[in-house]
PDB file of C-alpha atoms in Angstrom:
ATOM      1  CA  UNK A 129      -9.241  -0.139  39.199  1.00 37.00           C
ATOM      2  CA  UNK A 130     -10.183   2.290  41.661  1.00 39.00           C
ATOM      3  CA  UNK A 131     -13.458   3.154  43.036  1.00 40.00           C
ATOM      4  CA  UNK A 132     -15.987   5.077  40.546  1.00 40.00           C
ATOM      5  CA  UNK A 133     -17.742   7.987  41.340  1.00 42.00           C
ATOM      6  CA  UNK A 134     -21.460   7.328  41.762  1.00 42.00           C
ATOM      7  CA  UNK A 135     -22.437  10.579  40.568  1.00 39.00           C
ATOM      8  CA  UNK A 136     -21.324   9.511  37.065  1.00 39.00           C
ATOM      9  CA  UNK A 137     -22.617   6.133  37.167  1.00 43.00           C
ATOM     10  CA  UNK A 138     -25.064   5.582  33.902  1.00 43.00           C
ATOM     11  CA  UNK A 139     -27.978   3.329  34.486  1.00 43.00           C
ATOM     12  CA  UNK A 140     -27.580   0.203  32.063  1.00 41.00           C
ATOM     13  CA  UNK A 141     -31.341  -0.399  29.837  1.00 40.00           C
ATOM     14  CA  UNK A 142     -32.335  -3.510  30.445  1.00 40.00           C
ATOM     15  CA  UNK A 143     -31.560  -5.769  27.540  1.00 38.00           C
ATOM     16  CA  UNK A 144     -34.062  -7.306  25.336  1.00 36.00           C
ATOM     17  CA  UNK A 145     -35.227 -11.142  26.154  1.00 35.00           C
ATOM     18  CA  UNK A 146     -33.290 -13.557  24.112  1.00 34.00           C
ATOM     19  CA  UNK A 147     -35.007 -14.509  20.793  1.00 31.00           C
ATOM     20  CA  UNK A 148     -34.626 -17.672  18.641  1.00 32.00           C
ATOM     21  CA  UNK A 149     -32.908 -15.685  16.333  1.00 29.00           C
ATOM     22  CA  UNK A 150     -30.540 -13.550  18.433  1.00 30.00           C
ATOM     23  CA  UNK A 151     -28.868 -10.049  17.090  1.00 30.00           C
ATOM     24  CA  UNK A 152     -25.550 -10.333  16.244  1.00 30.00           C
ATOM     25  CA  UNK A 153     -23.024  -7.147  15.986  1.00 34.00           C
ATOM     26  CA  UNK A 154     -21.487  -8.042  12.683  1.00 30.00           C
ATOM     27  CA  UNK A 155     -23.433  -8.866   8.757  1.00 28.00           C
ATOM     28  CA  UNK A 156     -24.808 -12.413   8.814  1.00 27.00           C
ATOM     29  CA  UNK A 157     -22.694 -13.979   6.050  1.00 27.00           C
ATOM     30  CA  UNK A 158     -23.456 -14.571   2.830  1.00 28.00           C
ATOM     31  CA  UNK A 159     -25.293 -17.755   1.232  1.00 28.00           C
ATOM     32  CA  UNK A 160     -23.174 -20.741   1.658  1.00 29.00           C
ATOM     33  CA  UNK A 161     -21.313 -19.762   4.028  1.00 29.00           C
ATOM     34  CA  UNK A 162     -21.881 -21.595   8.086  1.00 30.00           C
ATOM     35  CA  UNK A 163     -23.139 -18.639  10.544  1.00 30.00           C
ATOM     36  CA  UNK A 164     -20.371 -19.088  13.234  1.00 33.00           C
ATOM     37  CA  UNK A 165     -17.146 -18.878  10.467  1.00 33.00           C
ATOM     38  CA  UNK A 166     -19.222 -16.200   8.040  1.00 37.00           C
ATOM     39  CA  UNK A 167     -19.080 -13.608  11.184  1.00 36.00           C
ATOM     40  CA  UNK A 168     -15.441 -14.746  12.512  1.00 35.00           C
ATOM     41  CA  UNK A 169     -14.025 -13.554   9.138  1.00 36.00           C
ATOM     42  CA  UNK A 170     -15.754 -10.349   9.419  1.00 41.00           C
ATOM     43  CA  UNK A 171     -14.860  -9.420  12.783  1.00 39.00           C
ATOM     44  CA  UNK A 172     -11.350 -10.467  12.062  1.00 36.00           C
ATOM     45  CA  UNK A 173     -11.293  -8.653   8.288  1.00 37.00           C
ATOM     46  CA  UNK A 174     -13.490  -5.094   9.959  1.00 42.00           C
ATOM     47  CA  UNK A 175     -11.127  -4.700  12.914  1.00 38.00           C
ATOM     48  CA  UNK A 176      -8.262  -6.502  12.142  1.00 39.00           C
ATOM     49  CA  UNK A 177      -7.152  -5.245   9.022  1.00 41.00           C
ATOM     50  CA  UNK A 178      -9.089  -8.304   6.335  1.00 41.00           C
ATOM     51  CA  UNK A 179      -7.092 -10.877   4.539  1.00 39.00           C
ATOM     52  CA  UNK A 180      -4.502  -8.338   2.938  1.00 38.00           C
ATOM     53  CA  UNK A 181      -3.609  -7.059   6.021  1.00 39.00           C
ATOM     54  CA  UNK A 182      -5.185  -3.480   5.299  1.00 42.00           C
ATOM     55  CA  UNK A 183      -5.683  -1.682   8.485  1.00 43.00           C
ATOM     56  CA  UNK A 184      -8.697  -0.247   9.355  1.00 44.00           C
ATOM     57  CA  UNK A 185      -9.972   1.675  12.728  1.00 49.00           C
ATOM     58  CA  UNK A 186     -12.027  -0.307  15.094  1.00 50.00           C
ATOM     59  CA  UNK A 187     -15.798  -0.837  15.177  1.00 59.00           C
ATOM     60  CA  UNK A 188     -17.931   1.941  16.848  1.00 70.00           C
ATOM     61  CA  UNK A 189     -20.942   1.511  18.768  1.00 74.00           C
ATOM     62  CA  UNK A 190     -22.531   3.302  15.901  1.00 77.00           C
ATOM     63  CA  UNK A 191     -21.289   0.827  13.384  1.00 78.00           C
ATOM     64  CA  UNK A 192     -21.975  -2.050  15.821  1.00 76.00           C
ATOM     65  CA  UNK A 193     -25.857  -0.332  15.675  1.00 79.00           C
ATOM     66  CA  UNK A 194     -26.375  -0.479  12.160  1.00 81.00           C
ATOM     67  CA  UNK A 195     -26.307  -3.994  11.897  1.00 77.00           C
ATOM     68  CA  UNK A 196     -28.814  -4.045  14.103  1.00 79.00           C
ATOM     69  CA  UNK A 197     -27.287  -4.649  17.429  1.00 79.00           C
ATOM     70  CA  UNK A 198     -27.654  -3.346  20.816  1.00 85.00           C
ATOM     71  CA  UNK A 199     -24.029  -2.324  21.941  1.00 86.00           C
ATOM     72  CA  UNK A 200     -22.642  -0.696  24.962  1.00 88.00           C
ATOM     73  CA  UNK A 201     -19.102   0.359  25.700  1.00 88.00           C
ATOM     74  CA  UNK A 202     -18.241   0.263  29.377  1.00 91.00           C
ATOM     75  CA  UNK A 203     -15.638   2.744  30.817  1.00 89.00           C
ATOM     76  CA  UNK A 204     -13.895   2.906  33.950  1.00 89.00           C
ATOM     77  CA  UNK A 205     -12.285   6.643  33.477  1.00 86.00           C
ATOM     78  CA  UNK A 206     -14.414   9.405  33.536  1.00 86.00           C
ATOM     79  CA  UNK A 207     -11.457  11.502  31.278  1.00 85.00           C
ATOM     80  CA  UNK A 208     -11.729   8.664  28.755  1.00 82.00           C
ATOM     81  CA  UNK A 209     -15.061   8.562  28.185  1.00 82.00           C
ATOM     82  CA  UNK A 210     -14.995  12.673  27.995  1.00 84.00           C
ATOM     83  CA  UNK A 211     -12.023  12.651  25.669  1.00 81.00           C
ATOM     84  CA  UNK A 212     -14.054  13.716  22.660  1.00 79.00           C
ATOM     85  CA  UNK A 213     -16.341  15.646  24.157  1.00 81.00           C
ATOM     86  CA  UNK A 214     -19.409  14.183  25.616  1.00 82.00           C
ATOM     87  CA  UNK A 215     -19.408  10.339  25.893  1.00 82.00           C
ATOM     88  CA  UNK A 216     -21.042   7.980  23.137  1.00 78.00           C
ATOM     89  CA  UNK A 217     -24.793   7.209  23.436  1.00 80.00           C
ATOM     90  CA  UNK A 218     -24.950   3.618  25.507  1.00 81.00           C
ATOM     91  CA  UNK A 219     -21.707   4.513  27.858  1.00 87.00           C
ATOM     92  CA  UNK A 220     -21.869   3.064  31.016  1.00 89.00           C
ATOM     93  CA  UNK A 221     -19.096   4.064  33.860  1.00 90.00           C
ATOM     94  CA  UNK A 222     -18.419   0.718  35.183  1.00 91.00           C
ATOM     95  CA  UNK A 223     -15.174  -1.494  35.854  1.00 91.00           C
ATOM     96  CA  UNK A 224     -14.005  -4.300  33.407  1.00 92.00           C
ATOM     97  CA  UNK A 225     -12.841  -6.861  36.126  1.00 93.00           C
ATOM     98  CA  UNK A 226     -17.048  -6.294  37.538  1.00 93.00           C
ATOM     99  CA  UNK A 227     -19.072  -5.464  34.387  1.00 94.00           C
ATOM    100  CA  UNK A 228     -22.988  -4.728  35.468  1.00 94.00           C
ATOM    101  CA  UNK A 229     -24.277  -7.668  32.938  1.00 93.00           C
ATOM    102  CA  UNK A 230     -25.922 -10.633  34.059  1.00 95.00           C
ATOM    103  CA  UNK A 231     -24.253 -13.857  32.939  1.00 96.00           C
ATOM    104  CA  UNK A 232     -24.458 -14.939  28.836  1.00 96.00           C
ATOM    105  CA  UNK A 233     -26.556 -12.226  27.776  1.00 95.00           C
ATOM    106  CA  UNK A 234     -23.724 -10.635  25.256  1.00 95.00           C
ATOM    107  CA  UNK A 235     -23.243 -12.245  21.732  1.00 95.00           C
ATOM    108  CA  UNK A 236     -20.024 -10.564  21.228  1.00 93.00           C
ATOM    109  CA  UNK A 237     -18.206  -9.302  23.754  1.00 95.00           C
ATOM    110  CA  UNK A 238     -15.480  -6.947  21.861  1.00 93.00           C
ATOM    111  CA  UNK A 239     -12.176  -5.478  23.692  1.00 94.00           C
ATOM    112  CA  UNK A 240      -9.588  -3.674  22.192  1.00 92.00           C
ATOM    113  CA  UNK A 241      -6.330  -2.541  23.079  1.00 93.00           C
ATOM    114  CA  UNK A 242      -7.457  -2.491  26.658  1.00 94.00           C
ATOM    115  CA  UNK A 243      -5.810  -6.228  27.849  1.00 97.00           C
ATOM    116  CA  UNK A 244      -2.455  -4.630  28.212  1.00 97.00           C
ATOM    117  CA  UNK A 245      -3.839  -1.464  30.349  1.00 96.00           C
ATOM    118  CA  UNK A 246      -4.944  -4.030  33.103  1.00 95.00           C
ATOM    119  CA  UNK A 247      -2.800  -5.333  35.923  1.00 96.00           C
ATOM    120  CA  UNK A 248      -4.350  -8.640  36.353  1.00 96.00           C
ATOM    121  CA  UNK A 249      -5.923  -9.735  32.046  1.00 97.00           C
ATOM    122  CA  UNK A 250      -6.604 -12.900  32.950  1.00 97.00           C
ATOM    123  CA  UNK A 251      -9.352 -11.881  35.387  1.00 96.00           C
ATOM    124  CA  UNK A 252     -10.279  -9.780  32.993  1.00 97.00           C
ATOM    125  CA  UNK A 253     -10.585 -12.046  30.181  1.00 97.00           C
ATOM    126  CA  UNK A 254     -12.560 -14.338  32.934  1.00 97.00           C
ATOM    127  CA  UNK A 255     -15.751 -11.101  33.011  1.00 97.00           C
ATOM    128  CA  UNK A 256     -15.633 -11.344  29.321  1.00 97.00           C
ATOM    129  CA  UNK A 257     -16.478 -15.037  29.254  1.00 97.00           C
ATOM    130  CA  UNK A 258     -18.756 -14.936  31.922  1.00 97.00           C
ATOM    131  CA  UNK A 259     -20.865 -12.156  30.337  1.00 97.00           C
ATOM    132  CA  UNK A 260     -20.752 -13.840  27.028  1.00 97.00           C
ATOM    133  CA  UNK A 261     -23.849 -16.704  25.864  1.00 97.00           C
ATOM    134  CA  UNK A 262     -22.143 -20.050  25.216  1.00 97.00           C
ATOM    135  CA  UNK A 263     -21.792 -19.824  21.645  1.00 97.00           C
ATOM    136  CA  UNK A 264     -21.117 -16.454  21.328  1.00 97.00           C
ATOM    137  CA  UNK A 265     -17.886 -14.941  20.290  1.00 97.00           C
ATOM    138  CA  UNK A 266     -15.378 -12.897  22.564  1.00 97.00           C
ATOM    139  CA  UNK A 267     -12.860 -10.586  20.668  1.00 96.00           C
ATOM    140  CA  UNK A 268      -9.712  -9.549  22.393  1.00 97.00           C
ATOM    141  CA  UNK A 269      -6.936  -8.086  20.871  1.00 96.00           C
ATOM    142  CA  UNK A 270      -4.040  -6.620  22.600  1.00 97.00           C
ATOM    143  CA  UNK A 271      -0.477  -4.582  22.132  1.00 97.00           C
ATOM    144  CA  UNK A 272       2.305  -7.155  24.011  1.00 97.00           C
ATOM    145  CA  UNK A 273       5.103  -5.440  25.057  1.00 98.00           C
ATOM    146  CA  UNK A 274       8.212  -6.066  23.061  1.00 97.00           C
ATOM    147  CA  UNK A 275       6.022  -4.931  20.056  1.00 96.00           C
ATOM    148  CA  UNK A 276       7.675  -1.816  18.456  1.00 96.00           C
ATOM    149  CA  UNK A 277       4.724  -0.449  19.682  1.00 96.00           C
ATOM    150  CA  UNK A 278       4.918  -2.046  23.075  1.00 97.00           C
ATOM    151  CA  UNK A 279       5.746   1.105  24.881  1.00 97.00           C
ATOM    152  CA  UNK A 280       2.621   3.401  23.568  1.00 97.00           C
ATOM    153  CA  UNK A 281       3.662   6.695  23.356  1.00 97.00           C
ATOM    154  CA  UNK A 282       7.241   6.318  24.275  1.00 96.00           C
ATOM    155  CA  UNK A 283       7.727   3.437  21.643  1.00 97.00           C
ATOM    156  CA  UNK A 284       9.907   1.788  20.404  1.00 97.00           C
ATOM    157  CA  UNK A 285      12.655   3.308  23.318  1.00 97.00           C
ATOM    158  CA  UNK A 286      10.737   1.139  25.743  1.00 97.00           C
ATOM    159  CA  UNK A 287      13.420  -1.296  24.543  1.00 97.00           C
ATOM    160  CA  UNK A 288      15.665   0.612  26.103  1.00 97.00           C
ATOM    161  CA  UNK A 289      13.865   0.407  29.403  1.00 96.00           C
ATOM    162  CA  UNK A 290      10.860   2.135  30.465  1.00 96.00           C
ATOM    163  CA  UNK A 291      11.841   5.124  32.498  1.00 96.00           C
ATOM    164  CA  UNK A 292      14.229   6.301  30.234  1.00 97.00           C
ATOM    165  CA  UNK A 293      11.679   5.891  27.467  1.00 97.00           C
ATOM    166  CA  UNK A 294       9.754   8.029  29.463  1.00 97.00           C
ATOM    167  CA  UNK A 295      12.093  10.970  29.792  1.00 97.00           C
ATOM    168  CA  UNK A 296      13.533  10.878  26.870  1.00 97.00           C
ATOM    169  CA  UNK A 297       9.232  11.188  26.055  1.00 97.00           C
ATOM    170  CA  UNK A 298       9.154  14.203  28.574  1.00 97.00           C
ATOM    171  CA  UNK A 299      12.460  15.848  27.196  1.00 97.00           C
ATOM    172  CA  UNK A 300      11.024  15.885  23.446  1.00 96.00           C
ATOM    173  CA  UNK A 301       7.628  16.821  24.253  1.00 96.00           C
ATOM    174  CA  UNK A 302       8.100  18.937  27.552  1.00 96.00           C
ATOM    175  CA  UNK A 303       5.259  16.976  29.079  1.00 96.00           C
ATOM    176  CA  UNK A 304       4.680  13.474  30.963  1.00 96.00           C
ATOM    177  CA  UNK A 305       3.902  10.722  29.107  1.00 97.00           C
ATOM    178  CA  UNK A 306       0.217   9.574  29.544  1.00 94.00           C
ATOM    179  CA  UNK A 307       1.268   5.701  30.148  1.00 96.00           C
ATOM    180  CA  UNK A 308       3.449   4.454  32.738  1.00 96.00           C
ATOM    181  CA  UNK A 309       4.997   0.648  33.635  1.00 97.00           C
ATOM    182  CA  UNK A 310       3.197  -1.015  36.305  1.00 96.00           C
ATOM    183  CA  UNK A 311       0.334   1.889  36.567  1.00 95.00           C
ATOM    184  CA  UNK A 312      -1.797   1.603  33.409  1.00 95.00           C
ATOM    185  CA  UNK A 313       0.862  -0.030  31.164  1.00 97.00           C
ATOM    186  CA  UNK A 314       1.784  -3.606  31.794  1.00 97.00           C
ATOM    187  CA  UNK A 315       4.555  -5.784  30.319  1.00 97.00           C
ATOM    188  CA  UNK A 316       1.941  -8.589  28.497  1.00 97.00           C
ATOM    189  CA  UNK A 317       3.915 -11.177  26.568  1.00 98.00           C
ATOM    190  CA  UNK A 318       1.691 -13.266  23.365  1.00 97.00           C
ATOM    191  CA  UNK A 319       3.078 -16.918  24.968  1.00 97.00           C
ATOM    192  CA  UNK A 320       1.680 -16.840  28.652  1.00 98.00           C
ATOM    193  CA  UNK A 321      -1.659 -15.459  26.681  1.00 98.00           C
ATOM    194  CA  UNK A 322      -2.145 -17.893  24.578  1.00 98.00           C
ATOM    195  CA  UNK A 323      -1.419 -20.802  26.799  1.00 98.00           C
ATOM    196  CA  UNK A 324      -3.589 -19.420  29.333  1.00 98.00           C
ATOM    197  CA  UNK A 325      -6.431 -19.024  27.100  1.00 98.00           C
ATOM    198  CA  UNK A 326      -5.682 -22.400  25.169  1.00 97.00           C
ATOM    199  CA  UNK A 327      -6.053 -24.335  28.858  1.00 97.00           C
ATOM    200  CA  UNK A 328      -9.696 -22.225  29.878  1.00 97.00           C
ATOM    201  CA  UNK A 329     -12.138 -24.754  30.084  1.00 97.00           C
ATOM    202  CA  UNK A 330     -15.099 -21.913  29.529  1.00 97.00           C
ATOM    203  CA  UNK A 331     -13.451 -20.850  25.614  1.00 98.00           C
ATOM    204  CA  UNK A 332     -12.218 -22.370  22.499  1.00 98.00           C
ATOM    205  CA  UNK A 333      -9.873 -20.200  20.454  1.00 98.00           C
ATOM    206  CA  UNK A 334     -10.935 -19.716  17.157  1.00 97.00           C
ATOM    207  CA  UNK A 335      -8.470 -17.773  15.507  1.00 96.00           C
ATOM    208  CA  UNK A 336      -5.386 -15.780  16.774  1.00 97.00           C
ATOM    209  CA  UNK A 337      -3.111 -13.734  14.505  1.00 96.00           C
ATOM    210  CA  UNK A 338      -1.242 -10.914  14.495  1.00 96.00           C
ATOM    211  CA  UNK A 339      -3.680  -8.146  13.713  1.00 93.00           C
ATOM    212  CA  UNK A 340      -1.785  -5.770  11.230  1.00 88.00           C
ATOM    213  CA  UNK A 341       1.020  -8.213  10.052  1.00 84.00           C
ATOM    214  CA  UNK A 342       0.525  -8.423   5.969  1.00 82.00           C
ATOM    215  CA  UNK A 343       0.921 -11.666   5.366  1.00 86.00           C
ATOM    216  CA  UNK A 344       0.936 -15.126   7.024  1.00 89.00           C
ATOM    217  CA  UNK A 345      -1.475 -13.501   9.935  1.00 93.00           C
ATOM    218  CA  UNK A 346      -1.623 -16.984  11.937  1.00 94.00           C
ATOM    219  CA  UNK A 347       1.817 -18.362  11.486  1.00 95.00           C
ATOM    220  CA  UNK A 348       3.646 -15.443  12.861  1.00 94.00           C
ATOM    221  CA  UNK A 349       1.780 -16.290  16.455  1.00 96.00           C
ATOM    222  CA  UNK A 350       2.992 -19.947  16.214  1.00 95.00           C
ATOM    223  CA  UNK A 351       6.790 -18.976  16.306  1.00 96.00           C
ATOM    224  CA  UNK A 352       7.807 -18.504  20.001  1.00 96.00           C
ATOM    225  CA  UNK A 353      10.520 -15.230  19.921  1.00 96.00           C
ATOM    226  CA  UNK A 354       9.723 -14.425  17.050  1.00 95.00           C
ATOM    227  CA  UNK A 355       5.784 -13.674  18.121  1.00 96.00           C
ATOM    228  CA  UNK A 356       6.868 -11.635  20.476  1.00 97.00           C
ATOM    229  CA  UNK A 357       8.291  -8.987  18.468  1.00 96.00           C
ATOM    230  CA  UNK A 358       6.484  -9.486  15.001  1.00 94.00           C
ATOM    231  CA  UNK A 359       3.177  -9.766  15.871  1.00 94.00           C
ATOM    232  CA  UNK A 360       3.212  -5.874  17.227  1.00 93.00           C
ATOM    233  CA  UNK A 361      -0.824  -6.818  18.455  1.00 96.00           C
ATOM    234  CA  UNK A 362      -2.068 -10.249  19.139  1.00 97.00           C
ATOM    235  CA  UNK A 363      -6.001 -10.586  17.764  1.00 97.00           C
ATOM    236  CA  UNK A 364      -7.877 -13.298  19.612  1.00 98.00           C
ATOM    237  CA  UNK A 365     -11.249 -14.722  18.901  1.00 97.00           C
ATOM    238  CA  UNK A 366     -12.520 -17.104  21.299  1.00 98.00           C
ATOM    239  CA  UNK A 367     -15.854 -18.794  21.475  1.00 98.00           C
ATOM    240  CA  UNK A 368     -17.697 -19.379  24.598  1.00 98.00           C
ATOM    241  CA  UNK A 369     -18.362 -22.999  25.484  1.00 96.00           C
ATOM    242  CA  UNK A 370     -21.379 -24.545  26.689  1.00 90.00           C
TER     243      UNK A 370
END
C-alpha cells in the first residue's frame, strides 16, 4: 500500500475500557446455546449466506451498531471510501498491513473480500490477529482465484489468462477494467490459506466453508482441486488464542 495522504487521515475515538461483559458485533445467542458457537453461527449464517446457503449482503457498520457495538471500517483508498458519496460514519483512512489499534482491543475483527486485493495476506491476516482480544473472533473471507469469479470483473475469462481477460473486458465495455493481476488483484489459492492459517500459533480455525456453496458448506473446502474451483469464496472464522 502506498503512502496516505495526511490531509484525509480521520482521527480514531478512543475506544471504551474493556468491561466484564464486553460488546460483541453480532446477537448474543439464544438460551441454551454456549456464547462462543451461538455468535459463530450467526456471523457465518448473516454474511455467509445461513445454513441453506441463501446469500445475503455483508454486515454494515450500521448493522454492526445496532447490536450495540462500536465498529469502524478502515480504508486505505480515498476513491473507495468516497464511492457512495461521503464515507460511512466511523471511517478511518488507514492501511490494513498497520491498522492504528492497540493490540486485543477488537472482539471481532471482520474482513471481506479484501484478502485477495493484498499482495502479501498473510501479513495481513497477522494485523488482524494482533488487533484482536484472545478469545475474540476474526472473520476473513476471500474470492481465490480459479473461482468463476476469480477474475472480478473480467470473470470467468481469467481462465483464459489475465490480460486477455482484460481486453476482451476493455473491448466489450470500451473502458479499463478496474482490477488488474499483480496490482490490486492477486492469484490466492484456498490450500496455501488454509495450511498457513491451520499452522499460526496465535489462531484456531473454527469453521471454514465455502461461503455461497448450497449445500455441504465445509466438505467442499476439504477436497484439494476440487476447493479450488467450487468453493468460488473461502469463509474463515478463526479465534484468537491466548
Amino acid at each position: 500500500a502506498g503512502p496516505l495522504d495526511p490531509s484525509l487521515r480521520r482521527p480514531l475515538p478512543r475506544l471504551p475500557a474493556r468491561t466484564d461483559r464486553p460488546r460483541t458485533l453480532l446477537p448474543a445467542p439464544r438460551p441454551g446455546r454456549r456464547t462462543a458457537s451461538g455468535t459463530v453461527r450467526r456471523a457465518a449464517a448473516r454474511a455467509g449466506g445461513g445454513r441453506r446457503g441463501r446469500r445475503q449482503r455483508p454486515l454494515s457498520l450500521e448493522e454492526f451498531r445496532r447490536h450495540g457495538a462500536q465498529a469502524h471500517l478502515f480504508e486505505p483508498d480515498t476513491a473507495e471510501l468516497h464511492s457512495r458519496g461521503h464515507p460511512p460514519a466511523g471511517a478511518v483512512l488507514a492501511d490494513g498491513y498497520l491498522l492504528p489499534l492497540a493490540d486485543g482491543v477488537a472482539d471481532i475483527a471482520f474482513s471481506s473480500n479484501v484478502l485477495e486485493h493484498v499482495a502479501d495476506p498473510y501479513t495481513f491476516l497477522s494485523e488482524l490477529a494482533r488487533v484482536t482480544r484472545p478469545g475474540g473472533l476474526i472473520y476473513v473471507s476471500y474470492t481465490n482465484w480459479l473461482s468463476p469469479w476469480g477474475g472480478h470483473e473480467w470473470a470467468p475469462w481469467h481462465y483464459l489468462g489475465a490480460e486477455r481477460a482484460r481486453a476482451r473486458y476493455r473491448r466489450r465495455t470500451g473502458r479499463a477494467a478496474k482490477h488488474t493481476l499483480g496490482d490490486n488483484l492477486f492469484p490466492l489459492h484456498i490450500g496455501p490459506v488454509l495450511r498457513h492459517v491451520r499452522s499460526r500459533a496465535d489462531v484456531t480455525v473454527v469453521s471454514a466453508r465455502s461461503r455461497y456453496w448450497p449445500f455441504l458448506t465445509e466438505a467442499v473446502t476439504r477436497v484439494p482441486g476440487l476447493r479450488e474451483v467450487a468453493t468460488w469464496n473461502l469463509l474463515l472464522i478463526l479465534r484468537r488464542s491466548p
